[in-house]
PDB file of C-alpha atoms in Angstrom:
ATOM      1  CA  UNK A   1      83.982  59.895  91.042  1.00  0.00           C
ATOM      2  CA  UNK A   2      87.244  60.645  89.056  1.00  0.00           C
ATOM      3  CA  UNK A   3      88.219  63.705  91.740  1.00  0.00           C
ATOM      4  CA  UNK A   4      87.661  60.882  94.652  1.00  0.00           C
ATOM      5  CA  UNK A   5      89.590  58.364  92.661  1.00  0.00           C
ATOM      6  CA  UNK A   6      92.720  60.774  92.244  1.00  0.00           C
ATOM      7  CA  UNK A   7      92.375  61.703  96.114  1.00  0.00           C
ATOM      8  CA  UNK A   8      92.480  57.854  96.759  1.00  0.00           C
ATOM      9  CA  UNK A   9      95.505  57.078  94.632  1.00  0.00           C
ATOM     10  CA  UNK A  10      97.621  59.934  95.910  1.00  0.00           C
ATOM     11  CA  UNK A  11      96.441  58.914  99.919  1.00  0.00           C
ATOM     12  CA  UNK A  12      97.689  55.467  98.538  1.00  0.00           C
ATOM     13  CA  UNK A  13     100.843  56.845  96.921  1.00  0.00           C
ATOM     14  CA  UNK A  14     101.390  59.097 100.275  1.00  0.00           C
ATOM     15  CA  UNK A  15     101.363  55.832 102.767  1.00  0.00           C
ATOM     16  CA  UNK A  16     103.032  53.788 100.736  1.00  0.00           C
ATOM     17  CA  UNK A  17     106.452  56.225 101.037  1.00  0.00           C
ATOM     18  CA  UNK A  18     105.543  57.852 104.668  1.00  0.00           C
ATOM     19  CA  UNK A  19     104.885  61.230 103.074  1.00  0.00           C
ATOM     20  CA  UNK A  20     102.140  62.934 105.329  1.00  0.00           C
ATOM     21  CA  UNK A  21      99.215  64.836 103.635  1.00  0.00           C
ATOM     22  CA  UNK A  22      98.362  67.694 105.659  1.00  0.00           C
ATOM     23  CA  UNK A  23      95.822  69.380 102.957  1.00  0.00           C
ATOM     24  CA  UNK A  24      94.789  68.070  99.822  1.00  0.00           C
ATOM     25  CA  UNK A  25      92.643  69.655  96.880  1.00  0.00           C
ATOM     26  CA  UNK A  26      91.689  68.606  93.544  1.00  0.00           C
ATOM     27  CA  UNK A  27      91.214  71.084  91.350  1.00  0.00           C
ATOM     28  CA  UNK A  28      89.337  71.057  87.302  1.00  0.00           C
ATOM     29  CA  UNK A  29      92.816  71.314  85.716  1.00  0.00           C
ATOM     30  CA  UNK A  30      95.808  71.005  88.498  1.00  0.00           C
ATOM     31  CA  UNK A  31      96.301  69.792  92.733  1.00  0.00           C
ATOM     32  CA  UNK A  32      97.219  71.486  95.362  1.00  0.00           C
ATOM     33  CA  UNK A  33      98.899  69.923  98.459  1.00  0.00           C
ATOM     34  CA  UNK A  34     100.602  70.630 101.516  1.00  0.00           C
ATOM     35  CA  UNK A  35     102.626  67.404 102.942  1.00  0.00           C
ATOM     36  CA  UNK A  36     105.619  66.708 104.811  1.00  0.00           C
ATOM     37  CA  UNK A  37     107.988  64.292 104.697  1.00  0.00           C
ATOM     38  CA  UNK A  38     111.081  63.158 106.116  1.00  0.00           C
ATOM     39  CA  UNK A  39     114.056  65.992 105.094  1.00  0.00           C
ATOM     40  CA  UNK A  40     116.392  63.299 103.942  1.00  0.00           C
ATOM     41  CA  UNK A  41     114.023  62.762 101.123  1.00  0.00           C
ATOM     42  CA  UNK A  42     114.584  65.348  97.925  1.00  0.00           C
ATOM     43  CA  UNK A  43     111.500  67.262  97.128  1.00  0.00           C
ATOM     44  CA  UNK A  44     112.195  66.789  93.664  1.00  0.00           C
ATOM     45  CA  UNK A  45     112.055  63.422  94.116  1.00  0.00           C
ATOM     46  CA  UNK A  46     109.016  63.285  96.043  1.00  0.00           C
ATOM     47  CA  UNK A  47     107.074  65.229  93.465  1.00  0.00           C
ATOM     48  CA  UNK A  48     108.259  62.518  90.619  1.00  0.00           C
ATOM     49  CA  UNK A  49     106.845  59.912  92.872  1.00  0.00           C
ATOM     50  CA  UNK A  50     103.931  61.279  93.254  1.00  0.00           C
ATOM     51  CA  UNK A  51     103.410  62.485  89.257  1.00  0.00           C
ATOM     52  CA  UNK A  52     104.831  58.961  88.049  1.00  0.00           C
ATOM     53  CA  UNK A  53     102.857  56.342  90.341  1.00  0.00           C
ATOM     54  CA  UNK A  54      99.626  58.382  90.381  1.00  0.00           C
ATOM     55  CA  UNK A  55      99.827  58.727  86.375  1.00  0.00           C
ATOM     56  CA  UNK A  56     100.168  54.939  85.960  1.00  0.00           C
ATOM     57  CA  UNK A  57      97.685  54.154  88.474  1.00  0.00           C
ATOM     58  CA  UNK A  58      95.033  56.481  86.617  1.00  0.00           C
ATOM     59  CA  UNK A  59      96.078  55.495  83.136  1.00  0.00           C
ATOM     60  CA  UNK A  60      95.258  52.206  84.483  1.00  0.00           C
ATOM     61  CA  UNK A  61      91.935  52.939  86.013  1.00  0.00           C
ATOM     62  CA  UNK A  62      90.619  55.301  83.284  1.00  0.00           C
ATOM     63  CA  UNK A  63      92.775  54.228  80.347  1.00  0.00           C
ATOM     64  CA  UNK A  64      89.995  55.968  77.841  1.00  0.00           C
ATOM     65  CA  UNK A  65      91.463  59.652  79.324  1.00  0.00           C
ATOM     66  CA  UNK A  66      95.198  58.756  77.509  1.00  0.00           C
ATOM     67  CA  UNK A  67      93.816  59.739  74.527  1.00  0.00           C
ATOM     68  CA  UNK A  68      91.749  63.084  75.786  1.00  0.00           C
ATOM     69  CA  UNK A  69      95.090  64.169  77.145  1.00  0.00           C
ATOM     70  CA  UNK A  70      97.479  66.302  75.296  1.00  0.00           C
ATOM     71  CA  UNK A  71     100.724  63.977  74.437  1.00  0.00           C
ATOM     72  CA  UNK A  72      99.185  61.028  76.380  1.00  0.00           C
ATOM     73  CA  UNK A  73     100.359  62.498  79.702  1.00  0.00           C
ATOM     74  CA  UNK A  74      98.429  63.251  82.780  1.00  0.00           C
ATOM     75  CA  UNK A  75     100.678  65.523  84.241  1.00  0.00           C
ATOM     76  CA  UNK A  76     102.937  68.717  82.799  1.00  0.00           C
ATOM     77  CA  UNK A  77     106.814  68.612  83.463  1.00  0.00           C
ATOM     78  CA  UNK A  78     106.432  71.637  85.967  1.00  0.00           C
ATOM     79  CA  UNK A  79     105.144  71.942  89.349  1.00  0.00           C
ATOM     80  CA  UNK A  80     105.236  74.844  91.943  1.00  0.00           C
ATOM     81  CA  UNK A  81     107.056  73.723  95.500  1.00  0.00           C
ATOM     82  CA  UNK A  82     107.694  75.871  98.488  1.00  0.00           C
ATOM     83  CA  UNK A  83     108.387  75.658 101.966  1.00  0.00           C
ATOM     84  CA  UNK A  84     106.162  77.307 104.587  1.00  0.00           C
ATOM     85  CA  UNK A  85     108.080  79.392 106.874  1.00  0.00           C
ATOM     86  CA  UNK A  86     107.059  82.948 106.290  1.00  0.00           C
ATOM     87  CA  UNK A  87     103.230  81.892 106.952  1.00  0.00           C
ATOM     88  CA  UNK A  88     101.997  79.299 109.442  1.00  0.00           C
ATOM     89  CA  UNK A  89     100.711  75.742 108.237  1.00  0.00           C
ATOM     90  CA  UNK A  90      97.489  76.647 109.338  1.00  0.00           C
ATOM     91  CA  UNK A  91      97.169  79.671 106.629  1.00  0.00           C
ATOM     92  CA  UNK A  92      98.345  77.144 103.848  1.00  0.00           C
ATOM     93  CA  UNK A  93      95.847  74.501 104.620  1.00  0.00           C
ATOM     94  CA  UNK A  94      93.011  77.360 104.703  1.00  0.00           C
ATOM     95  CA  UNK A  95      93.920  78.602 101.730  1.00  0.00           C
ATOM     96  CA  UNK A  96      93.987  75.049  99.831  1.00  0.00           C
ATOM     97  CA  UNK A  97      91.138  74.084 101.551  1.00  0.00           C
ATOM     98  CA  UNK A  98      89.453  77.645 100.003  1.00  0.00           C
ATOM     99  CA  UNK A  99      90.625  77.065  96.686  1.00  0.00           C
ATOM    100  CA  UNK A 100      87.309  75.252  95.043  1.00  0.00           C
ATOM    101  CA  UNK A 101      85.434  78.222  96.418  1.00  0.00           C
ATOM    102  CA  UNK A 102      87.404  80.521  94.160  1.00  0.00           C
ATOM    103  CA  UNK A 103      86.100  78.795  91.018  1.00  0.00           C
ATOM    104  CA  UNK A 104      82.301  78.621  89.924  1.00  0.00           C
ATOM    105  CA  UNK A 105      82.028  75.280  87.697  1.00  0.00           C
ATOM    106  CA  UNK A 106      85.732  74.998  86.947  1.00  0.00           C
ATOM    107  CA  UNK A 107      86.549  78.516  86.077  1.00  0.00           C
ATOM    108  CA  UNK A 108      88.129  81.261  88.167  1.00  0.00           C
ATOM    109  CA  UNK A 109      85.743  83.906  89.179  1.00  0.00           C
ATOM    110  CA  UNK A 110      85.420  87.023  87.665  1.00  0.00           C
TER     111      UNK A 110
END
């Protein structure tokens, strides 16, 4: 339900500032997600969009987690951004796509 309700908000989040989800995954602890959006826009700035509206929108839906939550905050400071260029879009989405099969009830495969 919660996974489902994150995917919602950031779809929401997405449409509302014509950034384009090309592969999305929710993950136990962290997302991963390939968009685009238009180049005029800073990626830094895109990211804090997406962090800020998302965290108020689930603090708002679920505002028993605030306290579970180290700090009170849904989201760490840091966040991992590249570009793909030296690997087709295609590889990217398979591999974020693959991702929940790497972990067996939340926890990386050993």
């Amino acid at each position: 339900e919660k996974q489902n309700a994150m995917q919602d908000m950031l779809t929401h989040i997405c449409d509302e500032h014509d950034i384009v989800i090309q592969s999305l995954q929710i993950m136990p602890d962290h997302i991963h997600m390939l968009i685009s959006f238009n180049p005029k826009h800073a990626a830094s700035n895109i990211v804090k969009t997406l962090k800020g509206k998302s965290a108020r929108l689930w603090f708002k839906a679920y505002p028993e987690t605030k306290a579970m939550l180290w700090g009170g905050h849904l989201w760490t400071p840091s966040y991992f951004m590249s570009t793909v260029g030296s690997m087709s879009k295609e590889t990217v989405k398979k591999y974020i796509e693959n991702q929940l099969t790497e972990y067996n009830n939340g926890r990386p495969r050993t």
